[in-house]
mmCIF file of N, CA and C in Angstrom:
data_model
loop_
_atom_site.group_PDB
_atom_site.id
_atom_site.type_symbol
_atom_site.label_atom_id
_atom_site.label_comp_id
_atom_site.label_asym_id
_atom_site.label_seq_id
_atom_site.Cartn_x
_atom_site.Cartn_y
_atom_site.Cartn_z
ATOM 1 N N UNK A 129 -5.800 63.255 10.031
ATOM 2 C CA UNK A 129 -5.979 62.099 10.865
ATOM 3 C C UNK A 129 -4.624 61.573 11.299
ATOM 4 N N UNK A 130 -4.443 61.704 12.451
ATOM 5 C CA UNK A 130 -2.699 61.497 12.784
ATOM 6 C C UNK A 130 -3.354 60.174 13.699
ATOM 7 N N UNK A 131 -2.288 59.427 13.815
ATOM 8 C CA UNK A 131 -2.094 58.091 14.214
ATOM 9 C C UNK A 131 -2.274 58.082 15.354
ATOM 10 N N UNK A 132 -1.961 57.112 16.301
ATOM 11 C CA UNK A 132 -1.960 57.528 17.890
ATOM 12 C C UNK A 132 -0.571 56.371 17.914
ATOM 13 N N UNK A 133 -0.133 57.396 19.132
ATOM 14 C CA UNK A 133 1.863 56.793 19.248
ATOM 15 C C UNK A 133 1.292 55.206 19.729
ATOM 16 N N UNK A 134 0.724 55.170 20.436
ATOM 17 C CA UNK A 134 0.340 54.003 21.323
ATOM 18 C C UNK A 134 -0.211 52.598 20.575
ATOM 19 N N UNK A 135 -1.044 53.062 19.637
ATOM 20 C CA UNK A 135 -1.296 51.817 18.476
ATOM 21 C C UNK A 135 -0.084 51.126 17.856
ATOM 22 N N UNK A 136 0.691 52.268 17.182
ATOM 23 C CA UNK A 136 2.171 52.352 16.600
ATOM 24 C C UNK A 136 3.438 51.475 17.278
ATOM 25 N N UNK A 137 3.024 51.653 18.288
ATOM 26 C CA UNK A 137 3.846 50.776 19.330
ATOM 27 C C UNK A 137 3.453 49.516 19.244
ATOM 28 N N UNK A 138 2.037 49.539 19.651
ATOM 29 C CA UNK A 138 1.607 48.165 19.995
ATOM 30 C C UNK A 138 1.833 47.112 18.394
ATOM 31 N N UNK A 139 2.000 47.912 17.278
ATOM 32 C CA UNK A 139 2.077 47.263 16.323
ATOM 33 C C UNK A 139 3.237 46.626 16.264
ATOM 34 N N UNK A 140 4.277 47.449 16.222
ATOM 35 C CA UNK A 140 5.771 46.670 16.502
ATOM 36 C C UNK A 140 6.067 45.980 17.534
ATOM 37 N N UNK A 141 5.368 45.747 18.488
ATOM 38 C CA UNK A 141 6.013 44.815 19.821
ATOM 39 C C UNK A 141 4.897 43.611 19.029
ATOM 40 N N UNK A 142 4.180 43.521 18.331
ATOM 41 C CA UNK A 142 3.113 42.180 17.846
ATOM 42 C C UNK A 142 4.167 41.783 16.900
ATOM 43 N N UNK A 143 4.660 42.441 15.792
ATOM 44 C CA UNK A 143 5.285 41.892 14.642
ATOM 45 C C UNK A 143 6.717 41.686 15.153
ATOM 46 N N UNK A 144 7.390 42.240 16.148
ATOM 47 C CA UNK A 144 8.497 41.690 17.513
ATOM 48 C C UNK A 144 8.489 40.360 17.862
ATOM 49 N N UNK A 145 6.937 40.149 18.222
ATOM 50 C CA UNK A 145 6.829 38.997 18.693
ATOM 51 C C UNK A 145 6.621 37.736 17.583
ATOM 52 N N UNK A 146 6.045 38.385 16.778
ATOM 53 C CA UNK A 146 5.840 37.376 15.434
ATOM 54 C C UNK A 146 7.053 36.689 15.245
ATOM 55 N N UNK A 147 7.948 37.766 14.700
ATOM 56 C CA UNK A 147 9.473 37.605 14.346
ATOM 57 C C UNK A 147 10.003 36.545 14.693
ATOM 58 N N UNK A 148 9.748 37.058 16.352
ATOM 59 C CA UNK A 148 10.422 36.463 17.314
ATOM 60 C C UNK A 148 10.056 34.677 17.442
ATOM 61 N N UNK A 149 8.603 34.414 17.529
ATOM 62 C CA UNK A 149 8.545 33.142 17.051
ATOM 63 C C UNK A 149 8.688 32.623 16.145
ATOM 64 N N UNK A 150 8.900 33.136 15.133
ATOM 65 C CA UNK A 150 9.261 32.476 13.936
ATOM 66 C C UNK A 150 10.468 32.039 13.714
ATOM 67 N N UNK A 151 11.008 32.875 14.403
ATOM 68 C CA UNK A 151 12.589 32.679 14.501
ATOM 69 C C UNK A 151 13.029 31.226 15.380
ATOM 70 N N UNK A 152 12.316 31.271 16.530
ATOM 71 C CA UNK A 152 12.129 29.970 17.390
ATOM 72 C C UNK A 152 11.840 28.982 16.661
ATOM 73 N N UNK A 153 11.158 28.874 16.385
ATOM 74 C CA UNK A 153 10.076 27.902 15.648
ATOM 75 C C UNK A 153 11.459 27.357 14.830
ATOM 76 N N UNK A 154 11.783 28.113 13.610
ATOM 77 C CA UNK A 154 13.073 28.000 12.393
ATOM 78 C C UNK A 154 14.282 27.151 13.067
ATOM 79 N N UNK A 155 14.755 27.921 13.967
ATOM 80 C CA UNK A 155 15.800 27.102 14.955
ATOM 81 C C UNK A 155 15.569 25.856 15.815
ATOM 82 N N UNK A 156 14.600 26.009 16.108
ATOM 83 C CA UNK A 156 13.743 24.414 16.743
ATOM 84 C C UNK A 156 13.913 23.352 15.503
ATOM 85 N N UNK A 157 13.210 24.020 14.139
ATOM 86 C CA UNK A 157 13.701 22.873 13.447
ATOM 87 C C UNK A 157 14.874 22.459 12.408
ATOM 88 N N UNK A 158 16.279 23.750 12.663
ATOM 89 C CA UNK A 158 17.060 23.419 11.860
ATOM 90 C C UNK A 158 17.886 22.445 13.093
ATOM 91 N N UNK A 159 17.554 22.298 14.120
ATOM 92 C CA UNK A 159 18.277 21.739 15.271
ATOM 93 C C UNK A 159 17.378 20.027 15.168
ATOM 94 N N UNK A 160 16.207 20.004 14.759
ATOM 95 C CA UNK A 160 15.706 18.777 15.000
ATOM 96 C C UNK A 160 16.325 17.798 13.676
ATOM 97 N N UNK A 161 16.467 19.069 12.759
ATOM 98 C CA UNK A 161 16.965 18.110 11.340
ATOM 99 C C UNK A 161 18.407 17.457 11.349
ATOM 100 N N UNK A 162 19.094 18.082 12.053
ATOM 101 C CA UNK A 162 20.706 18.112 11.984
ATOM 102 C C UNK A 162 20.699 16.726 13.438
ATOM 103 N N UNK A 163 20.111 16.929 14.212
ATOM 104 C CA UNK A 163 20.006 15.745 15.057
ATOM 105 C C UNK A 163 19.150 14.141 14.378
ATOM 106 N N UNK A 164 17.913 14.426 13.410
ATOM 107 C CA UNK A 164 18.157 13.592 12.898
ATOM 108 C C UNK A 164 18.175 13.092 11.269
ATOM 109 N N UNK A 165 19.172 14.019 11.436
ATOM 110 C CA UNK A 165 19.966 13.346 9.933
ATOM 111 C C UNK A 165 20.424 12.658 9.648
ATOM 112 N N UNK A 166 21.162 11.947 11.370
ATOM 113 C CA UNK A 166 22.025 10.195 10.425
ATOM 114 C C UNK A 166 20.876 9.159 10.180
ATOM 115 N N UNK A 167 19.688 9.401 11.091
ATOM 116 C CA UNK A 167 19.016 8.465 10.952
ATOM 117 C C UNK A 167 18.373 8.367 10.154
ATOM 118 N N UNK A 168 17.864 9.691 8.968
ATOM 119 C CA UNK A 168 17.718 9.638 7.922
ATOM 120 C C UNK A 168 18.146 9.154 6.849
ATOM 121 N N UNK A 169 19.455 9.343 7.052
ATOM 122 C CA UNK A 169 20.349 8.535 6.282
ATOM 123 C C UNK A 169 20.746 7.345 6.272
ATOM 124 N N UNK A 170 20.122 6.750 7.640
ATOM 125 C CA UNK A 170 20.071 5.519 7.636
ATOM 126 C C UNK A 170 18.872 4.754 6.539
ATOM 127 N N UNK A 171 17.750 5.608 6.892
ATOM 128 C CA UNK A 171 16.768 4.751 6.578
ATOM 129 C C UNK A 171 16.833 5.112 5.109
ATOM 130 N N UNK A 172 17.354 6.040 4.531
ATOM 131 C CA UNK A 172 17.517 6.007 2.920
ATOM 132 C C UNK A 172 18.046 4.963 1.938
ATOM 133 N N UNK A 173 19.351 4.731 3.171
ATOM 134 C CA UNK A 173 20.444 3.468 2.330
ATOM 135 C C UNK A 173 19.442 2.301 2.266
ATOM 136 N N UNK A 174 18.468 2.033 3.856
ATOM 137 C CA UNK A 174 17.779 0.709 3.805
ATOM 138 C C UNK A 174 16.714 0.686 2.709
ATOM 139 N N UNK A 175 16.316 1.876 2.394
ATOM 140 C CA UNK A 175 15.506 1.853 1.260
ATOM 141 C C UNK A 175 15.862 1.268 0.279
ATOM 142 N N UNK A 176 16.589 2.010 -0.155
ATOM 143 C CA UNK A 176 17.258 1.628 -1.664
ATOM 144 C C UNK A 176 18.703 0.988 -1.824
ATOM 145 N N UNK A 177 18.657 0.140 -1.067
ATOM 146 C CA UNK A 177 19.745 -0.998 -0.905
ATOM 147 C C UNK A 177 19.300 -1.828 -2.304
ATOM 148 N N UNK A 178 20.122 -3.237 -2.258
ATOM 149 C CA UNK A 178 19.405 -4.312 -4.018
ATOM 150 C C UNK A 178 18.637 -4.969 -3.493
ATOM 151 N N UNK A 179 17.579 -5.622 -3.846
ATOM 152 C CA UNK A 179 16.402 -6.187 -3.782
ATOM 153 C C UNK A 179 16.637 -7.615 -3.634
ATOM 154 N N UNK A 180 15.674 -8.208 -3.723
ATOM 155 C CA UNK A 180 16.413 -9.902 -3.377
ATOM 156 C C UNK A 180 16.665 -10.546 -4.548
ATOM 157 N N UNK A 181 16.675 -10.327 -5.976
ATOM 158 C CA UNK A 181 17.290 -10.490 -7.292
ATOM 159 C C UNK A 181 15.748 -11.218 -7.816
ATOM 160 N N UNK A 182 16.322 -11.011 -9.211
ATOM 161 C CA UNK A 182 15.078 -11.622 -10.091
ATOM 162 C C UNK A 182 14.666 -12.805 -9.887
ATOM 163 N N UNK A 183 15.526 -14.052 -9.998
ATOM 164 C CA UNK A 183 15.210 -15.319 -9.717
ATOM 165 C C UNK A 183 14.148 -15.622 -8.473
ATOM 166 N N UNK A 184 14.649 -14.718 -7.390
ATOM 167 C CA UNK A 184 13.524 -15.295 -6.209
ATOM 168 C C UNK A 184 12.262 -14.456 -6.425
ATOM 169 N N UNK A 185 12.576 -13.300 -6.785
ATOM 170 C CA UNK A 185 11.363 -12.363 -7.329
ATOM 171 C C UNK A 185 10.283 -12.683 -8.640
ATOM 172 N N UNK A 186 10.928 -13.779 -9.219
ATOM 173 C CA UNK A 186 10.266 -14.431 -10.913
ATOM 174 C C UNK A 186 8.757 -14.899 -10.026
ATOM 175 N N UNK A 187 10.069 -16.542 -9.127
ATOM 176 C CA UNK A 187 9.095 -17.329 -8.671
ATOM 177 C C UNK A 187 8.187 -16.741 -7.304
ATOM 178 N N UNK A 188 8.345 -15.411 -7.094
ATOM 179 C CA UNK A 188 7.223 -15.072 -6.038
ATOM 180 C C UNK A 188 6.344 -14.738 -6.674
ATOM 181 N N UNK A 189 6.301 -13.878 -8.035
ATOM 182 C CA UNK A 189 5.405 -12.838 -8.891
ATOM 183 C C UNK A 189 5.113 -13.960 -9.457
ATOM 184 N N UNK A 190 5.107 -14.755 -10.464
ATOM 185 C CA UNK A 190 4.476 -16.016 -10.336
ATOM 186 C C UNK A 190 2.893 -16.548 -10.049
ATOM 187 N N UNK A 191 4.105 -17.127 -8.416
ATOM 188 C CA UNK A 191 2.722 -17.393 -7.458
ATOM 189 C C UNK A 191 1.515 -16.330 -7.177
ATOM 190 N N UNK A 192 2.071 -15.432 -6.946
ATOM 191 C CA UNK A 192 1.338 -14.104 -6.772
ATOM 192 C C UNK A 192 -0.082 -13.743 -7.625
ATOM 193 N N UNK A 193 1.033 -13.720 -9.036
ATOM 194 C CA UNK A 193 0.467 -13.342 -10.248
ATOM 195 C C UNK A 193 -0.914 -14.514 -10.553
ATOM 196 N N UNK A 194 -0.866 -15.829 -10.060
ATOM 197 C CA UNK A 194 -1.956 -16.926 -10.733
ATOM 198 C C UNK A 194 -2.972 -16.593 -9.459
ATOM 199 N N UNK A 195 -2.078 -16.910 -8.213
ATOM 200 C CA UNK A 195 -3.439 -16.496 -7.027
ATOM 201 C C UNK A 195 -4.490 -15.088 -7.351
ATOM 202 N N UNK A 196 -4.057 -13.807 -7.522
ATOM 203 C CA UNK A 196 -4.816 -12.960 -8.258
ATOM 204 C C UNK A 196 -5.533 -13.108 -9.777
ATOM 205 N N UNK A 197 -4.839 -13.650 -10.291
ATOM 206 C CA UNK A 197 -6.179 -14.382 -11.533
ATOM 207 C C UNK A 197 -6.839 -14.820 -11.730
ATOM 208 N N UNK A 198 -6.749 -16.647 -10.305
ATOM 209 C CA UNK A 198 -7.499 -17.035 -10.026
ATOM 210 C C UNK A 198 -8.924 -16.303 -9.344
ATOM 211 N N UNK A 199 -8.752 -15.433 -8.754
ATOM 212 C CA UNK A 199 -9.545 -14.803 -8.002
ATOM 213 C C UNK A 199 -10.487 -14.151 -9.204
ATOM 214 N N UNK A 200 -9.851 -13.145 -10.106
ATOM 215 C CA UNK A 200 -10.233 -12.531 -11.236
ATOM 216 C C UNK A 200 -11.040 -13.474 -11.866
ATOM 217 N N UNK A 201 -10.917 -14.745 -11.718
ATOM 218 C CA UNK A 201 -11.764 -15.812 -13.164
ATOM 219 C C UNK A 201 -13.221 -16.011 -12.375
ATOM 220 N N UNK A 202 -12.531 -16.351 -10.892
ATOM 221 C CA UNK A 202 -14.307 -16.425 -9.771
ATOM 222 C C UNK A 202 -15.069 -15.572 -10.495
ATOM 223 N N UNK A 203 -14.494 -14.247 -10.180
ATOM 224 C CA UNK A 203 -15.153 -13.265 -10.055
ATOM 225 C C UNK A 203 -15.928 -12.580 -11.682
ATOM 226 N N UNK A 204 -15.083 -13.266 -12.565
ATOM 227 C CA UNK A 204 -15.719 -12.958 -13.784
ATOM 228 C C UNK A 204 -16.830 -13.763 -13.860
ATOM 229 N N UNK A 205 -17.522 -15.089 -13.449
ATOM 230 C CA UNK A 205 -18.230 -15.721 -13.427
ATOM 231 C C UNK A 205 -17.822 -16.823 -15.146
ATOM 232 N N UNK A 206 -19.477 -16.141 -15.712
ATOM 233 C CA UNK A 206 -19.713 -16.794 -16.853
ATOM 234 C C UNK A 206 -18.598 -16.107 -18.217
ATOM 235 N N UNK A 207 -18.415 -14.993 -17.678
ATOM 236 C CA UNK A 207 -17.733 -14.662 -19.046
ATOM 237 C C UNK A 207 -16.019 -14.364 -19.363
ATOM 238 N N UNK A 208 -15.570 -15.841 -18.689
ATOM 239 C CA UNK A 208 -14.833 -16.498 -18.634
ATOM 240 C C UNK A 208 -14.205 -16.539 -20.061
ATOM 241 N N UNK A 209 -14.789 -17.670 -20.680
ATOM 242 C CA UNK A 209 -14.244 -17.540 -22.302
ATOM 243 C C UNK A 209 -14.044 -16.314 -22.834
ATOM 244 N N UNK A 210 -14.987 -15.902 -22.910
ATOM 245 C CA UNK A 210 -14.566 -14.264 -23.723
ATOM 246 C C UNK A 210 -13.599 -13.415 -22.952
ATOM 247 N N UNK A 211 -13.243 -13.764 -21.837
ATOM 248 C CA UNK A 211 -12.194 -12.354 -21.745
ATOM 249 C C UNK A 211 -10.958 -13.530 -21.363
ATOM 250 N N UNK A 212 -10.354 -14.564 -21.850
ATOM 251 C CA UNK A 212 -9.404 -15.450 -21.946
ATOM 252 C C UNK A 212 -7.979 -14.207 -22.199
ATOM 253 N N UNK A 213 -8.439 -13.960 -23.467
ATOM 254 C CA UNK A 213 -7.311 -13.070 -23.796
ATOM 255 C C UNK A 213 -6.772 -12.004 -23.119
ATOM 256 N N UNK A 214 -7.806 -11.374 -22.852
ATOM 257 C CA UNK A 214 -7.502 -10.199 -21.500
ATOM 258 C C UNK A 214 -7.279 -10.406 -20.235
ATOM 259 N N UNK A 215 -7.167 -11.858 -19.850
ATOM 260 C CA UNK A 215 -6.770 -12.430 -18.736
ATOM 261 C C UNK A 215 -5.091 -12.892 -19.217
ATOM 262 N N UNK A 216 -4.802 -13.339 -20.377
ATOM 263 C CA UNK A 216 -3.501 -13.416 -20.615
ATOM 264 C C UNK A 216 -2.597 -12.587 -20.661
ATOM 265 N N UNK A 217 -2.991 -11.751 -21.159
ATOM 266 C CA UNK A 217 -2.830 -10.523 -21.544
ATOM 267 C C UNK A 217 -2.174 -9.589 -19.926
ATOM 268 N N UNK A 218 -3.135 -9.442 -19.198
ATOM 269 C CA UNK A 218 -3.183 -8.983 -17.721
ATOM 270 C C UNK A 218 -2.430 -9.989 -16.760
ATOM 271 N N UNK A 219 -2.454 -10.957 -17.668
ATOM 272 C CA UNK A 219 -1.156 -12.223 -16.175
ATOM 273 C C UNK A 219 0.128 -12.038 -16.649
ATOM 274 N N UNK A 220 0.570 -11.446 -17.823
ATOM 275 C CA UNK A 220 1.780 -11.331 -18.133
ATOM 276 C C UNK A 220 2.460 -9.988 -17.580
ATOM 277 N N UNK A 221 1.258 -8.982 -17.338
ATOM 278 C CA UNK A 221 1.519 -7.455 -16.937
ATOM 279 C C UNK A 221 1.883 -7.419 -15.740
ATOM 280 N N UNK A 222 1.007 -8.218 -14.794
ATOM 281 C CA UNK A 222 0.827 -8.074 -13.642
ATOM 282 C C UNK A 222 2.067 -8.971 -13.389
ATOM 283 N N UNK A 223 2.872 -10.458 -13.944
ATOM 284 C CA UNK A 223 3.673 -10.658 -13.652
ATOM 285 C C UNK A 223 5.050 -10.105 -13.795
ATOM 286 N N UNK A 224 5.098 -9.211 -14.868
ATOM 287 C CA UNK A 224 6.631 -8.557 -15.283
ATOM 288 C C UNK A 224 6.309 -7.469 -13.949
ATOM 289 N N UNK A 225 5.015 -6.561 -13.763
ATOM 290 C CA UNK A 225 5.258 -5.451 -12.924
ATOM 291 C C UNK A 225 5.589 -6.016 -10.882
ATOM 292 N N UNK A 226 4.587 -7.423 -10.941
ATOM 293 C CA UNK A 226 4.834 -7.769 -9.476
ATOM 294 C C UNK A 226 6.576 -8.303 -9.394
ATOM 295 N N UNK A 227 6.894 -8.893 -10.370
ATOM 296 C CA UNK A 227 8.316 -9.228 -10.436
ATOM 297 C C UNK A 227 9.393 -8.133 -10.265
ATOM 298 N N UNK A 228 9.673 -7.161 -11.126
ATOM 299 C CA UNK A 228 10.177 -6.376 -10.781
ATOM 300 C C UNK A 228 10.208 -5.256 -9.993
ATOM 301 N N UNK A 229 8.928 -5.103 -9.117
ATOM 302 C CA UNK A 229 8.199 -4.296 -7.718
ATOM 303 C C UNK A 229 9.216 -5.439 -6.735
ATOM 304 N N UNK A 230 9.217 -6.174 -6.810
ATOM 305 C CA UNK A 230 9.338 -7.786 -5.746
ATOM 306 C C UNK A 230 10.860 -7.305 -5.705
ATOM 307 N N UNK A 231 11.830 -7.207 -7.067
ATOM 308 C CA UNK A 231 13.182 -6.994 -7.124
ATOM 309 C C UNK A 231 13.705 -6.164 -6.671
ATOM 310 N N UNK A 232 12.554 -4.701 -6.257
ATOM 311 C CA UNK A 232 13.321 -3.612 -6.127
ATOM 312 C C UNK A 232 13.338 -3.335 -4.680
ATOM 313 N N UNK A 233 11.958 -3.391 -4.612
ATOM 314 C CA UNK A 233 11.678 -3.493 -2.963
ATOM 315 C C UNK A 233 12.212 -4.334 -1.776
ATOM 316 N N UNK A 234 11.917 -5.865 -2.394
ATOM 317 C CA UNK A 234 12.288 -6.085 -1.052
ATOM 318 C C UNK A 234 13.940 -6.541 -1.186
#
């Protein structure tokens, strides 16, 4: 069973062309990265620049922290008393984690 020249061909001018876009494609985007790379680098520094410090971040997480509890106590209704503790418990969490989210971020 011998091949036919003509398939053989047509195979290499497809994987030619494959190549060939791939190659495009690769250079399209080592050219899009290098163009925008400062601006990447812009927006990295703005990321992770310092945050607005603990003190203003205490008293936002705070406020934050009682408005979401409050909500939590509605919503527990009647069984209020019994989960006291797990509401203390959860306002202290939620305030150390919104506080220091608050510090880093903004």
């Amino acid at each position: 069973m011998s091949r036919d020249p003509n398939r053989n061909a047509d195979e290499r001018r497809t994987a030619a062309v494959i190549v060939g876009a791939l190659l495009l494609v690769g250079a399209i985007a080592i050219g899009t990265a290098a163009l925008l790379l400062p601006e990447a680098i812009g927006a990295m520094q703005a990321t992770f620049a310092p945050g607005m410090g603990l003190k203003t971040a205490t008293l936002i997480g705070f406020g934050v922290t009682v408005c979401v509890l409050v909500v939590f106590a509605v919503a527990a209704g009647d069984g209020l008393i019994g989960e006291l503790p797990v509401m203390l418990g959860g306002f202290f969490v939620f305030w150390v984690l919104i506080t220091l989210m608050l510090a880093w971020a903004l």
